[in-house]
Structures are given as C-alpha cells and as structure tokens.
XYZ file of C-alpha atoms in Angstrom:
740
model
C 24.394 -38.091 -18.774
C 27.882 -39.491 -18.299
C 29.768 -37.564 -20.974
C 30.633 -33.935 -21.543
C 28.183 -31.792 -23.495
C 29.283 -30.298 -26.779
C 30.298 -26.663 -27.064
C 27.075 -25.977 -28.987
C 24.998 -27.542 -26.203
C 26.732 -25.390 -23.590
C 26.121 -22.221 -25.602
C 22.467 -23.195 -26.085
C 22.029 -23.814 -22.330
C 23.601 -20.466 -21.417
C 21.356 -18.647 -23.919
C 18.260 -20.244 -22.360
C 19.445 -19.838 -18.756
C 21.499 -16.630 -18.491
C 21.043 -16.471 -14.720
C 22.098 -20.100 -14.073
C 25.391 -20.297 -15.933
C 28.069 -20.858 -13.311
C 30.300 -23.904 -13.701
C 28.422 -25.649 -10.884
C 25.015 -24.996 -12.474
C 26.230 -26.132 -15.909
C 27.515 -29.346 -14.352
C 24.203 -29.923 -12.597
C 22.229 -29.225 -15.775
C 24.129 -31.851 -17.774
C 24.325 -34.404 -14.967
C 28.106 -34.215 -14.654
C 29.273 -35.996 -11.489
C 32.612 -37.115 -10.200
C 35.858 -35.198 -9.951
C 37.257 -36.493 -13.248
C 34.340 -35.236 -15.368
C 34.237 -31.945 -13.451
C 37.918 -31.367 -14.251
C 37.209 -32.109 -17.924
C 34.276 -29.664 -17.898
C 36.481 -26.989 -16.364
C 39.078 -27.562 -19.102
C 36.368 -27.364 -21.806
C 35.037 -24.078 -20.453
C 38.602 -22.688 -20.321
C 39.091 -23.671 -23.963
C 35.865 -21.887 -24.930
C 37.068 -18.787 -23.078
C 40.356 -18.947 -24.976
C 38.500 -19.275 -28.278
C 36.450 -16.201 -27.449
C 33.106 -18.046 -27.579
C 32.564 -17.699 -23.822
C 33.197 -14.848 -21.395
C 33.354 -15.154 -17.626
C 32.313 -12.539 -15.082
C 32.016 -13.147 -11.341
C 32.043 -16.961 -11.780
C 29.186 -16.800 -14.320
C 29.731 -17.752 -17.960
C 27.965 -16.055 -20.850
C 28.093 -16.089 -24.613
C 30.959 -13.769 -25.494
C 28.995 -12.435 -28.451
C 26.199 -11.174 -26.224
C 25.545 -9.090 -23.151
C 24.168 -10.307 -19.802
C 20.482 -9.504 -19.083
C 21.548 -6.870 -16.533
C 24.512 -4.750 -17.587
C 26.382 -1.593 -16.691
C 26.079 0.901 -19.557
C 27.313 4.318 -20.586
C 24.674 6.627 -22.079
C 25.533 8.155 -25.464
C 24.388 11.438 -26.956
C 20.869 11.435 -28.512
C 20.774 10.796 -32.258
C 19.202 13.101 -34.837
C 15.746 11.674 -34.115
C 16.156 12.300 -30.386
C 16.455 8.609 -29.478
C 18.795 7.789 -26.619
C 21.332 5.010 -27.028
C 23.874 3.389 -24.709
C 26.814 1.027 -24.954
C 28.304 -1.454 -22.476
C 30.823 0.157 -20.155
C 33.139 -2.832 -20.516
C 33.179 -4.678 -23.845
C 35.504 -7.643 -24.343
C 33.759 -9.098 -27.373
C 34.876 -9.077 -30.975
C 34.170 -6.045 -33.149
C 32.425 -2.874 -32.023
C 30.302 -2.782 -28.911
C 26.580 -3.418 -29.547
C 24.225 -0.408 -29.522
C 21.391 -0.397 -27.005
C 18.220 1.642 -27.546
C 17.048 2.975 -24.178
C 13.303 2.826 -23.479
C 13.039 5.757 -21.112
C 10.309 7.096 -18.885
C 9.793 10.785 -18.129
C 11.214 10.260 -14.643
C 14.464 8.619 -15.860
C 16.240 11.933 -16.675
C 19.160 10.337 -18.498
C 21.914 12.316 -20.200
C 25.110 11.753 -22.167
C 27.852 10.239 -20.036
C 25.590 8.805 -17.325
C 26.636 5.406 -16.012
C 23.618 3.219 -15.439
C 22.526 -0.276 -14.503
C 19.978 -1.469 -17.080
C 17.911 -4.536 -17.901
C 18.475 -5.668 -21.507
C 16.364 -7.523 -24.036
C 17.932 -8.764 -27.271
C 16.151 -7.723 -30.476
C 16.669 -8.177 -34.192
C 17.176 -4.707 -35.609
C 19.670 -3.306 -38.072
C 20.209 -0.204 -35.943
C 20.580 -1.765 -32.505
C 21.014 -5.194 -30.939
C 19.312 -4.588 -27.581
C 16.567 -2.592 -25.921
C 17.367 -1.374 -22.399
C 15.326 -0.149 -19.435
C 16.884 1.832 -16.612
C 17.175 0.110 -13.240
C 19.124 2.937 -11.606
C 21.981 5.324 -12.154
C 25.309 4.152 -10.780
C 26.131 6.010 -7.588
C 22.636 7.540 -7.505
C 21.606 6.376 -4.066
C 22.888 9.218 -1.854
C 21.170 10.328 1.334
C 18.060 12.460 0.677
C 17.048 15.460 2.792
C 13.783 17.372 3.045
C 13.911 20.775 4.669
C 13.455 24.530 4.460
C 16.107 26.470 2.539
C 17.621 29.461 4.314
C 19.473 31.721 1.891
C 22.851 33.288 2.703
C 25.200 35.629 0.842
C 26.692 32.626 -0.946
C 24.470 29.591 -1.163
C 22.695 28.827 2.069
C 21.638 26.094 4.447
C 18.879 23.514 4.689
C 17.023 23.168 7.980
C 15.479 19.654 8.049
C 11.788 19.458 8.927
C 12.364 16.173 10.736
C 12.474 16.980 14.444
C 14.890 14.087 15.000
C 17.548 15.744 12.835
C 19.324 18.532 14.676
C 22.012 19.235 12.080
C 21.765 21.591 9.142
C 23.242 21.123 5.662
C 25.426 23.556 3.736
C 24.419 24.320 0.142
C 26.975 25.874 -2.195
C 25.966 28.770 -4.449
C 26.202 26.482 -7.494
C 23.906 23.860 -5.894
C 20.860 25.949 -4.871
C 18.866 25.329 -8.076
C 17.614 28.904 -7.662
C 15.841 28.138 -4.384
C 14.455 31.079 -2.446
C 14.583 31.689 1.263
C 11.815 29.830 3.088
C 11.101 27.321 0.308
C 10.692 23.643 1.023
C 13.356 21.742 -0.899
C 14.395 18.172 -1.548
C 18.156 17.672 -1.646
C 20.800 14.975 -1.615
C 24.136 14.741 0.112
C 26.814 15.985 -2.261
C 30.011 15.746 -0.282
C 31.733 15.132 3.042
C 31.505 17.404 6.058
C 33.231 20.760 5.827
C 33.531 23.109 8.740
C 31.509 20.647 10.806
C 28.446 20.428 8.517
C 27.669 18.073 5.590
C 27.058 19.490 2.130
C 23.952 19.022 -0.003
C 22.740 19.669 -3.533
C 19.142 20.818 -4.056
C 17.271 18.496 -6.422
C 13.771 19.948 -6.349
C 12.146 23.155 -5.178
C 8.796 22.341 -3.614
C 7.826 25.925 -2.896
C 5.617 26.838 0.016
C 5.895 24.181 2.771
C 2.094 24.240 2.972
C 1.635 23.712 -0.792
C 0.164 20.426 -2.109
C 3.402 19.059 -3.579
C 5.013 19.157 -0.143
C 2.192 17.542 1.791
C 3.061 13.842 1.454
C 6.773 14.522 1.953
C 5.996 16.302 5.215
C 3.911 13.333 6.373
C 6.692 10.900 5.459
C 9.214 12.789 7.577
C 6.789 13.689 10.365
C 5.848 10.059 10.965
C 9.340 8.670 10.410
C 8.448 6.521 7.403
C 11.687 5.275 5.778
C 11.659 6.482 2.173
C 15.338 5.962 1.307
C 16.736 2.502 0.626
C 20.280 1.936 1.942
C 22.926 1.172 -0.682
C 23.278 -2.439 0.447
C 19.535 -3.014 -0.019
C 19.556 -1.487 -3.510
C 22.618 -3.551 -4.427
C 20.875 -6.778 -3.405
C 17.773 -5.876 -5.380
C 19.840 -4.963 -8.458
C 21.687 -8.272 -8.260
C 18.435 -10.285 -8.311
C 17.806 -12.472 -11.349
C 14.596 -14.068 -12.651
C 13.697 -17.191 -10.703
C 14.425 -20.505 -12.431
C 11.742 -23.091 -13.124
C 13.508 -25.754 -11.059
C 11.083 -28.031 -9.253
C 8.189 -25.575 -9.461
C 4.744 -26.627 -10.638
C 4.225 -25.429 -14.209
C 1.199 -23.104 -14.273
C 2.216 -21.242 -17.425
C -0.674 -22.679 -19.459
C -3.241 -21.691 -16.822
C -4.984 -18.508 -18.120
C -4.474 -16.426 -14.985
C -5.260 -12.697 -15.123
C -4.523 -9.781 -12.814
C -7.313 -7.305 -12.006
C -6.178 -4.032 -10.436
C -6.840 -0.279 -10.429
C -5.968 1.469 -13.686
C -2.999 3.231 -12.068
C -1.518 0.152 -10.359
C 2.269 -0.162 -10.690
C 2.603 -3.654 -9.271
C 0.502 -6.770 -9.579
C 0.881 -9.289 -6.760
C -2.216 -11.458 -7.302
C -3.752 -13.250 -10.281
C -6.958 -15.283 -10.519
C -8.669 -17.884 -12.669
C -11.918 -19.819 -12.229
C -13.654 -22.642 -14.035
C -16.669 -24.859 -13.504
C -16.039 -28.105 -11.662
C -18.024 -31.348 -11.469
C -21.421 -31.394 -9.753
C -21.949 -27.631 -9.802
C -18.658 -26.895 -8.020
C -16.280 -24.078 -8.875
C -12.493 -24.301 -9.117
C -10.782 -21.034 -8.142
C -7.053 -20.413 -8.543
C -5.348 -17.552 -6.722
C -1.659 -17.057 -7.587
C 0.517 -14.694 -5.542
C 3.977 -13.315 -6.366
C 6.742 -15.441 -4.840
C 8.535 -12.632 -3.026
C 10.181 -15.133 -0.666
C 12.431 -16.300 -3.517
C 13.982 -12.825 -3.749
C 13.747 -11.618 -0.131
C 15.480 -14.331 1.851
C 15.759 -14.474 5.661
C 18.548 -12.374 7.115
C 19.333 -10.552 3.868
C 19.609 -6.775 3.647
C 16.324 -6.743 1.721
C 14.687 -8.771 4.474
C 15.890 -6.511 7.272
C 14.713 -3.384 5.448
C 11.331 -4.921 4.572
C 10.776 -5.902 8.200
C 11.752 -2.396 9.327
C 9.247 -0.825 6.928
C 6.551 -3.421 7.586
C 4.423 -2.365 4.634
C 4.125 0.033 1.723
C 2.535 3.432 2.374
C 0.223 5.039 -0.183
C -0.296 8.754 -0.759
C -2.254 10.563 -3.481
C 0.952 11.544 -5.300
C 3.418 8.759 -4.459
C 4.028 5.359 -2.917
C 6.688 4.582 -0.327
C 7.270 0.904 -1.159
C 8.327 -1.881 1.175
C 10.669 -3.247 -1.505
C 12.846 -1.466 -4.102
C 11.232 -0.926 -7.492
C 13.518 -3.512 -9.120
C 11.512 -6.110 -7.201
C 8.145 -4.488 -6.496
C 7.682 -3.057 -9.976
C 9.505 -5.691 -11.989
C 10.759 -9.109 -10.872
C 8.011 -9.752 -8.301
C 5.198 -8.130 -10.264
C 2.930 -10.466 -12.246
C 3.144 -8.510 -15.486
C 1.240 -9.593 -18.551
C 2.988 -12.129 -20.756
C 6.019 -12.553 -18.476
C 7.027 -15.690 -16.571
C 6.900 -15.080 -12.848
C 7.396 -17.354 -9.813
C 4.380 -17.673 -7.550
C 2.758 -19.431 -4.635
C -0.701 -20.526 -5.737
C -3.726 -22.121 -4.143
C -6.338 -24.174 -5.970
C -9.646 -24.023 -4.104
C -12.846 -25.965 -4.676
C -16.157 -24.288 -3.814
C -19.338 -26.324 -3.646
C -22.513 -25.170 -5.384
C -23.412 -23.094 -2.300
C -20.036 -21.323 -2.340
C -18.477 -23.083 0.657
C -14.756 -23.857 0.347
C -14.543 -27.637 0.597
C -10.965 -28.222 -0.492
C -7.681 -26.443 -1.209
C -4.201 -27.310 -2.426
C -1.078 -25.113 -2.418
C 1.769 -25.244 -4.951
C 4.961 -23.314 -5.615
C 4.805 -22.621 -9.301
C 5.745 -20.647 -12.378
C 2.962 -18.672 -14.071
C 2.433 -16.318 -16.985
C -0.422 -13.797 -16.737
C -2.362 -13.617 -20.007
C -3.686 -10.106 -19.289
C -3.363 -7.194 -16.876
C -6.973 -6.058 -16.556
C -8.540 -3.152 -14.672
C -11.589 -3.248 -12.432
C -13.436 -0.899 -14.772
C -12.958 -2.903 -17.950
C -13.779 -6.203 -16.224
C -17.007 -4.764 -14.822
C -17.897 -3.203 -18.180
C -17.407 -6.589 -19.819
C -19.637 -8.307 -17.281
C -22.273 -5.594 -17.791
C -22.392 -6.291 -21.526
C -19.879 -3.813 -22.950
C -16.563 -5.668 -23.288
C -13.632 -3.899 -24.909
C -11.986 -5.400 -27.981
C -9.268 -7.038 -25.903
C -11.617 -8.396 -23.202
C -14.320 -9.702 -25.558
C -12.358 -12.879 -26.460
C -11.935 -13.622 -22.727
C -15.618 -13.562 -21.826
C -16.415 -17.272 -22.097
C -13.156 -18.663 -20.696
C -12.205 -16.003 -18.133
C -14.768 -13.369 -17.149
C -17.993 -15.383 -16.937
C -16.511 -18.250 -14.837
C -14.997 -15.698 -12.433
C -18.378 -14.070 -11.834
C -20.116 -17.457 -11.570
C -17.680 -18.512 -8.833
C -18.071 -15.117 -7.154
C -21.874 -15.461 -7.103
C -21.520 -18.737 -5.191
C -18.879 -17.313 -2.824
C -21.041 -14.236 -2.237
C -23.979 -16.433 -1.179
C -21.729 -18.227 1.327
C -20.487 -14.890 2.607
C -24.029 -13.660 3.176
C -24.796 -16.770 5.198
C -21.659 -16.233 7.261
C -22.659 -12.616 7.950
C -19.331 -10.754 8.219
C -19.628 -7.134 9.290
C -21.169 -5.262 6.361
C -20.090 -1.635 6.721
C -20.885 0.825 3.953
C -18.281 3.588 4.206
C -17.454 5.336 0.922
C -13.733 5.813 0.334
C -12.393 9.170 -0.828
C -10.250 9.445 -3.934
C -8.150 12.605 -4.250
C -7.210 13.391 -7.852
C -4.149 15.576 -8.457
C -2.989 17.672 -11.374
C 0.519 17.260 -12.795
C 1.818 20.040 -10.545
C 0.435 18.340 -7.433
C -2.705 20.381 -6.848
C -6.039 18.768 -6.037
C -8.232 18.703 -9.133
C -11.183 16.828 -7.626
C -12.305 14.836 -4.628
C -14.606 11.947 -5.393
C -15.776 8.817 -3.691
C -14.345 5.604 -5.104
C -16.871 3.579 -7.045
C -17.473 0.141 -5.559
C -17.946 -2.393 -8.346
C -18.696 -6.088 -8.235
C -15.256 -6.519 -9.809
C -13.741 -5.083 -6.604
C -15.859 -7.378 -4.440
C -14.988 -10.395 -6.589
C -11.254 -9.947 -6.047
C -11.728 -9.144 -2.353
C -13.780 -12.316 -1.812
C -11.253 -14.541 -3.581
C -8.430 -12.964 -1.577
C -10.310 -13.627 1.672
C -10.802 -17.262 0.640
C -7.083 -17.596 -0.150
C -6.142 -16.029 3.198
C -8.420 -18.478 5.015
C -6.889 -21.388 3.083
C -3.364 -20.246 4.015
C -4.210 -20.022 7.711
C -5.941 -23.416 7.707
C -3.047 -25.018 5.810
C -0.436 -23.731 8.255
C -2.523 -24.802 11.248
C -2.738 -28.268 9.666
C 1.017 -28.313 9.058
C 1.640 -27.044 12.625
C 3.806 -24.242 11.255
C 4.390 -20.956 13.113
C 2.622 -18.032 11.427
C 1.251 -14.554 11.946
C -2.516 -14.541 12.241
C -4.548 -11.479 11.354
C -6.472 -10.931 14.574
C -9.585 -8.817 15.058
C -11.214 -9.017 18.464
C -14.807 -8.118 19.296
C -15.685 -4.657 20.673
C -15.111 -3.902 24.350
C -18.223 -3.722 26.590
C -17.762 0.047 26.997
C -17.611 0.714 23.259
C -20.518 -1.582 22.666
C -22.602 0.283 25.238
C -21.721 3.603 23.600
C -22.850 2.220 20.241
C -26.084 1.016 21.811
C -26.770 4.511 23.183
C -26.151 6.126 19.797
C -28.492 3.593 18.207
C -31.216 4.262 20.768
C -30.831 7.999 20.237
C -31.447 7.463 16.534
C -34.475 5.240 17.180
C -32.835 1.864 16.563
C -32.145 -1.119 18.794
C -29.106 -3.287 19.424
C -29.887 -6.440 21.342
C -28.415 -6.742 24.829
C -27.500 -9.661 27.069
C -26.229 -12.121 24.456
C -22.961 -13.137 22.857
C -22.273 -10.479 20.239
C -22.139 -11.616 16.623
C -21.567 -9.628 13.464
C -25.120 -10.573 12.441
C -26.439 -8.417 15.327
C -24.488 -5.417 14.086
C -25.606 -6.032 10.502
C -29.210 -6.047 11.717
C -28.601 -2.624 13.274
C -27.055 -1.320 10.049
C -29.975 -2.626 8.009
C -32.386 -0.736 10.286
C -30.527 2.478 9.469
C -30.124 1.788 5.753
C -31.862 4.393 3.634
C -32.593 6.672 6.605
C -30.957 9.963 7.582
C -28.923 7.999 10.122
C -27.401 5.555 7.635
C -23.917 7.098 7.555
C -23.999 7.851 11.288
C -24.627 4.226 12.241
C -21.903 2.982 9.878
C -19.384 5.444 11.342
C -20.435 4.709 14.925
C -20.205 0.956 14.347
C -16.733 1.347 12.857
C -15.616 3.415 15.858
C -16.818 0.722 18.235
C -14.511 -1.834 16.617
C -11.089 -2.736 17.958
C -8.155 -2.352 15.571
C -6.956 -5.467 13.793
C -3.368 -6.557 14.415
C -0.881 -9.372 13.795
C -0.164 -12.004 16.419
C 1.418 -15.497 16.599
C -1.639 -16.858 18.439
C -5.064 -17.241 16.895
C -7.884 -15.201 18.447
C -10.018 -15.228 15.300
C -11.267 -12.415 13.098
C -14.495 -10.947 14.498
C -15.220 -8.543 11.642
C -14.964 -11.220 8.953
C -16.647 -13.836 11.175
C -13.779 -16.239 10.559
C -11.980 -18.587 12.906
C -8.705 -18.859 10.942
C -7.341 -15.904 8.998
C -3.846 -14.862 7.886
C -2.566 -12.435 5.267
C -1.169 -14.324 2.269
C -2.120 -12.304 -0.819
C 0.087 -9.162 -0.778
C 3.741 -10.011 -0.034
C 4.998 -7.161 -2.252
C 3.517 -4.596 0.138
C 3.085 -6.425 3.502
C 5.778 -8.186 5.500
C 3.162 -10.316 7.279
C 2.352 -12.055 3.991
C 6.045 -12.768 3.383
C 6.199 -14.579 6.751
C 3.143 -16.635 5.774
C 4.788 -17.521 2.444
C 7.946 -18.656 4.230
C 5.872 -20.785 6.585
C 4.191 -22.471 3.595
C 7.602 -23.073 1.981
C 8.920 -24.651 5.199
C 5.781 -26.681 5.778
C 5.830 -28.165 2.271
C 9.616 -28.504 1.958
C 9.728 -26.307 -1.143
C 13.207 -24.904 -0.549
C 15.714 -23.413 1.873
C 14.122 -19.943 1.755
C 11.389 -20.745 4.256
C 11.182 -19.644 7.895
C 14.531 -19.054 9.575
C 15.332 -19.625 13.232
C 15.218 -15.839 13.688
C 11.757 -15.668 12.087
C 10.400 -18.321 14.441
C 12.079 -17.098 17.624
C 11.091 -13.457 17.056
C 7.577 -13.967 15.728
C 5.970 -12.004 18.568
C 8.370 -9.094 18.154
C 7.808 -9.073 14.389
C 4.039 -9.053 14.940
C 4.286 -5.975 17.146
C 6.720 -4.250 14.768
C 4.546 -4.619 11.678
C 1.319 -3.848 13.571
C 2.953 -0.575 14.640
C 4.199 0.267 11.136
C 0.719 -0.425 9.753
C -0.813 2.069 12.194
C 1.935 4.567 11.371
C 1.126 4.324 7.668
C -2.608 4.637 8.269
C -2.059 7.778 10.341
C 0.284 9.298 7.764
C -2.125 8.522 4.928
C -5.068 10.016 6.839
C -3.098 13.134 7.798
C -1.992 13.577 4.195
C -5.547 13.305 2.878
C -6.697 15.856 5.467
C -3.948 18.261 4.403
C -4.757 17.875 0.724
C -8.427 18.540 1.432
C -7.571 21.589 3.540
C -5.331 22.913 0.749
C -8.133 22.445 -1.764
C -10.808 23.978 0.444
C -8.577 26.920 1.386
C -9.684 28.492 -1.902
C -13.340 28.243 -0.853
C -13.332 30.163 2.414
C -16.819 31.527 3.038
C -18.557 28.802 1.026
C -21.471 26.899 2.538
C -21.604 23.111 2.778
C -24.066 20.431 3.842
C -22.854 17.886 6.376
C -23.650 15.828 9.422
C -22.531 15.954 13.049
C -20.093 13.035 13.340
C -18.733 13.707 16.825
C -19.489 15.755 19.922
C -16.983 16.906 22.514
C -16.996 19.484 25.292
C -15.011 21.877 23.091
C -17.186 21.610 19.975
C -18.771 19.621 17.158
C -17.092 17.540 14.481
C -18.786 17.802 11.086
C -18.322 15.463 8.131
C -18.983 17.333 4.890
C -21.127 15.552 2.303
C -19.290 16.816 -0.750
C -15.767 15.689 0.136
C -16.023 13.573 3.279
C -13.675 16.082 4.956
C -13.930 16.568 8.727
C -14.168 20.039 10.252
C -14.634 21.503 13.734
C -17.227 23.951 15.007
C -15.739 25.360 18.241
C -18.282 25.579 21.043
C -17.371 29.242 21.538
C -18.779 30.026 18.078
C -22.232 28.611 18.836
C -23.515 31.777 20.519
C -23.398 33.588 23.825
C -25.305 30.977 25.778
C -23.535 28.215 27.635
C -23.688 24.706 26.119
C -23.771 21.777 28.512
C -21.922 18.647 27.345
C -23.851 15.407 27.917
C -21.273 12.617 27.496
C -23.850 9.826 27.743
C -26.106 11.254 25.068
C -23.177 12.583 23.033
C -24.773 16.020 22.745
C -24.409 19.708 23.541
C -27.474 21.414 25.041
C -27.974 25.196 25.093
C -28.706 26.560 28.595
C -31.092 29.298 27.343
C -32.530 28.055 24.074
C -32.571 24.343 24.914
C -31.049 23.698 21.483
C -29.726 20.123 21.386
C -26.857 19.295 19.054
C -26.234 15.559 18.754
C -24.474 12.990 16.587
C -26.221 12.328 13.297
C -28.025 15.628 12.859
C -27.976 17.227 9.425
C -26.385 20.667 9.383
C -25.438 23.478 7.044
C -22.109 25.162 7.765
C -19.846 27.894 6.464
C -16.102 27.322 6.024
C -14.239 29.972 8.017
C -10.681 28.649 8.052
C -8.587 25.980 6.289
C -4.987 25.285 7.311
C -3.103 23.009 4.882
C -0.089 22.616 7.197
C -2.205 20.908 9.843
C -5.150 19.755 7.726
C -7.524 21.567 10.072
C -10.897 23.018 9.011
C -12.929 25.461 11.120
C -16.632 25.833 10.424
C -19.518 28.060 11.452
C -22.918 26.496 12.143
C -25.760 27.990 10.088
C -28.711 25.644 10.575
C -29.621 22.278 12.104
C -32.031 19.880 10.383
C -33.098 22.737 8.103
C -33.919 25.121 10.971
C -31.812 28.259 11.499
C -30.046 28.650 14.822
C -31.943 30.485 17.596
C -31.234 34.179 17.556
C -28.105 34.889 19.532
C -28.479 36.901 22.701
C -26.613 40.225 22.665
C -27.037 40.880 26.390
C -23.890 41.632 28.313
C -22.795 42.282 31.865
C -24.946 41.246 34.855
C -27.895 40.225 32.658
C -25.895 37.959 30.317
C -26.674 34.226 30.438
C -24.735 32.344 33.069
C -23.513 28.786 33.248
C -26.191 26.433 34.621
C -24.275 25.782 37.843
C -24.004 29.509 38.618
C -27.683 30.058 37.812
C -28.709 27.223 40.112
C -26.628 28.635 42.998
C -28.294 32.020 42.470
C -31.762 30.437 42.597
C -30.916 28.656 45.874
C -29.843 31.960 47.459
C -33.109 33.662 46.358
C -35.216 30.799 47.752
C -33.443 30.996 51.123
C -34.001 34.739 51.386
C -37.674 34.388 50.631
C-alpha cells in the first residue's frame, strides 16, 4: 500500500488490534514506508487527535470513544441491587464517563473509592458499557509478613517466624485487627521505620500457630519459598498484552481441548488426536507460549528463575508467575485465543512416534474438560456438553492412547504403583478427609502424550544442535541396588544379579510382588533405591522412563526448565527475538543447579505440609487403633505407614518392651534378645496412636500386634535379673565358663 489509510480504516484497525496501535505499528500494518508518507501519517493522526476521534496514551493510540483493554478505575458505591460498578480514573472522552460492571470474586474485597487495575470487555447493555475483572489494587503490593503477635499496652509487635529475619514489626493499636497475644498473623508493611522498627498492619488472624490454616504458611517461610512478587515484577505482568497473530501458524480451527483436575486454575497444555493414513494416529500437543511474555533478562524472567517452579499445597499455590500471566494471559482458557508452541506427532499403528513437527501458533481451546468427565464419557456416560465431542474428540484421543500405551509397554519404563494422597480441606482450613487420588485412564492418556511431546522436544533440539536442559534420571547406585535385592530376598522374591540393570528387571520384581502382602513394600523399596531426577545441560538419559532423550517442554507456566526449552525451540527455528539469550546459554549449568534445588525445596515443603495436616487431623484421634505396615527400620525404632491415610509414624524402640532389640542393618530388622521377636520391613502391624504434633508433623505410635499375633508378654523383672544387652550377656557367659 503506497497511500495513507482513511480515518475509518485507522479506527477499524485500532478496534481490532488494541495492543498494537502505536504509530510505528499502524505504519507497518498499512505498509507505509519512506519518510514522506510517515510524516503524512503523523499529521493525520494529529488531526484525528484534534478532532477527538483518537486519544493517545504512552505512544499508543486508541479510539477516543472507548477505553483500553486494561485500565485504571475508581470503584463506585454498590447500587441498590448490590452490584459493584467502577469508572475510569481519567476520562478525556466526550460526555459522561462509561460505567463498568465489576465481575468480582469472593477474594477481590473491593470497596468504594478503591483504585484498581482491571481488564475490560466491551458489552452492549443499556446500564453499562463494559464488564471489568480485577487484576490488582493500585498500591496493593506491599511487603507481607508472617509472624506471632505479641500484645502490648497499645498495639503490639510481630515476631517473624522466619529465622532469617531478626527484626520485629510495630503494630499500632488501630492496626491489630483484634489479634490476641500468641496468635499467628499475616500482616503487611504499613509505613516507614519509626523508633528503629518498621510498622505493619495485620491483615489476617490465623490463630494457633499449629492450626491447619497456618500450616502451609509456616512451610513457605521455613523453606524460604518466595511468595511475594516484587513491585517491578507485578508491573511487568500488568503491562502485558495479548500476543498478536503475527507470523504464527493459525491453529484456531483445530479442536484442541484441555483436560485437567476439576480445581485447576491454569491450563498450560491442550491436546487433539485424529486417525491418520494406514492406521497411524496424528496427535497434537499445544503448550502455552510463556516465552512471549517472559523474555530473557526481564524482571519476570529473573523472578521466575529465582523461584524455579510453582509450589502446591492443599490450601494454596505459590506460583512461579504472577496470576495476570499464570491464570489469564498464558492460560489456555476455553474459547479464548492464546499463543502456543505446538507439536504435531505421527504415531504408527503400534504406537511408535515416527515423525514430529513443531510450530509457533495461535490456538483457541474449544473446551476446558476435567479428567472425571472425560473418563465418564469414555466409559459410556458422557455429560450433555461432552456428548457432542465423542466422535471428533474423545474417541480419537483414546484410540491414539491405546496405541501409545502398547508402545510404552514394549519399552518397559519403571511401573511403580504408589497411590497419591489427596487432603481435602473445609472452608476454614481444617482437614475434612484424606483420600487416595483415583488414577484414571484419562490421567494416563494426558501423561503419555506429555511424555511423547517432551521426547519430541529433546530430539528436535538435539537435531538443531541447540543448548537445552535435559531431564536426567540416572540408574540406581550399586549400594542401593544391593539393599533393594536384600529386601526382595527377605520377602521371597528375586532380583537378577550380574547384568546391566534395566527397568524391565525392576518391573519383573514388582510383578512378583503384585497382589501379595509385600506389594506396597516392594514399590516403596524400589522407589527408595532410585536416584533423584535433575536438570542438566548434558544428556545422561532418563532411566526411569527408559528414554534416551528427554526434556521438559509441557509446563512452562509452572517450571522454568520448560521455558528454557521453549526459548531453545524459538532460537532453533528462528521464530523471534525472544529465544535463548547469551546469559541463558552461558549460565545453563548454573540454571540447571538452581532449578533442581528449588524443585527439591518445593517437594520437601509440600511433603512437610502434608505431614503437618495429617498430624493436625489425627491429633483428634489419640488412642485410636490403625492398621499399617513397617516401612522402615532404624536403630531407634520402626517407621509405620498407616493404611487409612498413608501417614508415616514412629514406634520408638524404647516402647517395644523391656528386652533389648538388636538392629540388623543388613536384614533391615530389629530382633528381641529374649523373645527372638523379629520386626522387619513389610510386616503387617496394628498400632495405637499415642501422640500427634501438628507443628512438626510427627506421629508417635504404640505397637499392638505383628502379622495378627499379639506382642510377647513384656518382662516386668528389674534389677540384677532384668534382661541385659546381648554383648553384656555374652561377656557374663565367658566369665562363667572360665571359672568352671
């Protein structure tokens, strides 16, 4: 185009592209080149500003009659019906400012006079012109503190529970929120230092520091998990705009769906499958294009790298990215255009991946489905909304999964069967139930397609000779393998010796134990023999999955490793300037160590939190009896895994009776010196709960019977006739023999 667009064309472009409306982008859109035409365009835009048809803010033009998609608003008083409205803080348009109906959530806590940043959607309604959703309150990102409140004559102080913080915070009498001495509180900084100490305002009273509502917060602070985004990070996230189509591959007509837990807040992967020629299957896996929003060297990037990953607790999530991105712009919500990196994979009739192709695209999910409703549909009971998807979506997905599953079984990855606990909480944070998560084929379907996509990403980057972070899982050490072999022999099973270990050998061991009393024991013991997976720039393979090339590609919203892989794909394919930076490449080893460490930190915090929740729940059942199994043996006692909850408790050796128990490290057992009672890993036991400590998550148990047999009667002898340790008894016998 070699002439200026009309004013109507400019207004139409801005309406369709509100995030790409700078003078430079308008010129590019209409093909305006050369200084003369650019000067004319500038003059035209100035004229439109003067006429009042265009408004300019921060170098971006917009229709003066409308509001930008993200605006600063002032909240108005609720109307008679209780609806909350807002108006733009700055209005330069003609007539009265447009009214905005706020779609609020319970957690928004908005009130008259609040200044907020909101995302707007234009609607046709006589009462209001826009619908708004809160992004955040302006100035609502102050430093947060978690600590114990210590009351004083006027107000009080907060003593942080974080050992790294040695300063206390002053709380004015008007800012205590009624907190009592000794309560755990959450507060925010409310003012500058006075008399040497900063001031704080209590936001929430969490009660007893050992109560359930406090448990995850304690873990967050104890393990140093960053749960507060710096202002600069929040500002960058708030400034983000929807990604443009640009040169992306158009996948918007591809009927991709997301399949997640019912309570999922973000959706970072979508799938679609269809039958291919000759019995093949075409599988698409589309992943949120986080790299578009989190660019190298940005504040968002630095914070994401520092966090490494999201951390999940029963009552909250500590995300890697601010909610503006993780819960909105990067999330593949139903019916919304979202940028993605996608891979198209071809599986042969036997389920082997024979081809793959990556694209950087734009997609639109046709449905956000849950595992439960997808499985119900496959089992013959589709809901009204899933029923129309059966032929085009659900059935082809399961057909492709059946082929992929057959290939997986031939490959023989490690097949552990370890039920996962699910802790359900009431609204006030107390444990309502502890169940084991149901494992459906819908879960396995998504897992298998994600594994295939991760393999494809690793293979593609190896082909492109791009730096990347591999997901590495090395085989067990000889010592751990020997310990596993001894446990197996003790249970009556065999693990072959003197050959190169393969996952198939371990699966054979697990199949021997399947259905026996030692089933869970062998799964736990096999898991304990494994090394921990980690990230590394060099490829040492993935032993557990029996794969040569493996990298994490499918969860960039919650894992920094996947973001690095996305950038490597962008660089390798020349898809943009937001690929790997020089810093990314030069510090790949350091990044690998950083995010491997943060992953372990999160796992520890999540495990500690679950233990504390279980201890809090079981603290109301002191004296109750439980069935369980010996899961570990140490010199100081027995570890018991309870059947009902999967909780772990300790039976101290001192509580086993008056006889001495000899610890046999090789056999992993305790043997009574008088009774000969042998207590070993895998035995079924019945125990009584004697103590539960929510603060530590510790459970103490009393042993009642072993394999259905009551314990031998405890000796009550004392003094010189009491049982002695074996070593002392043996020395006594030697003295008697010499004298005789």
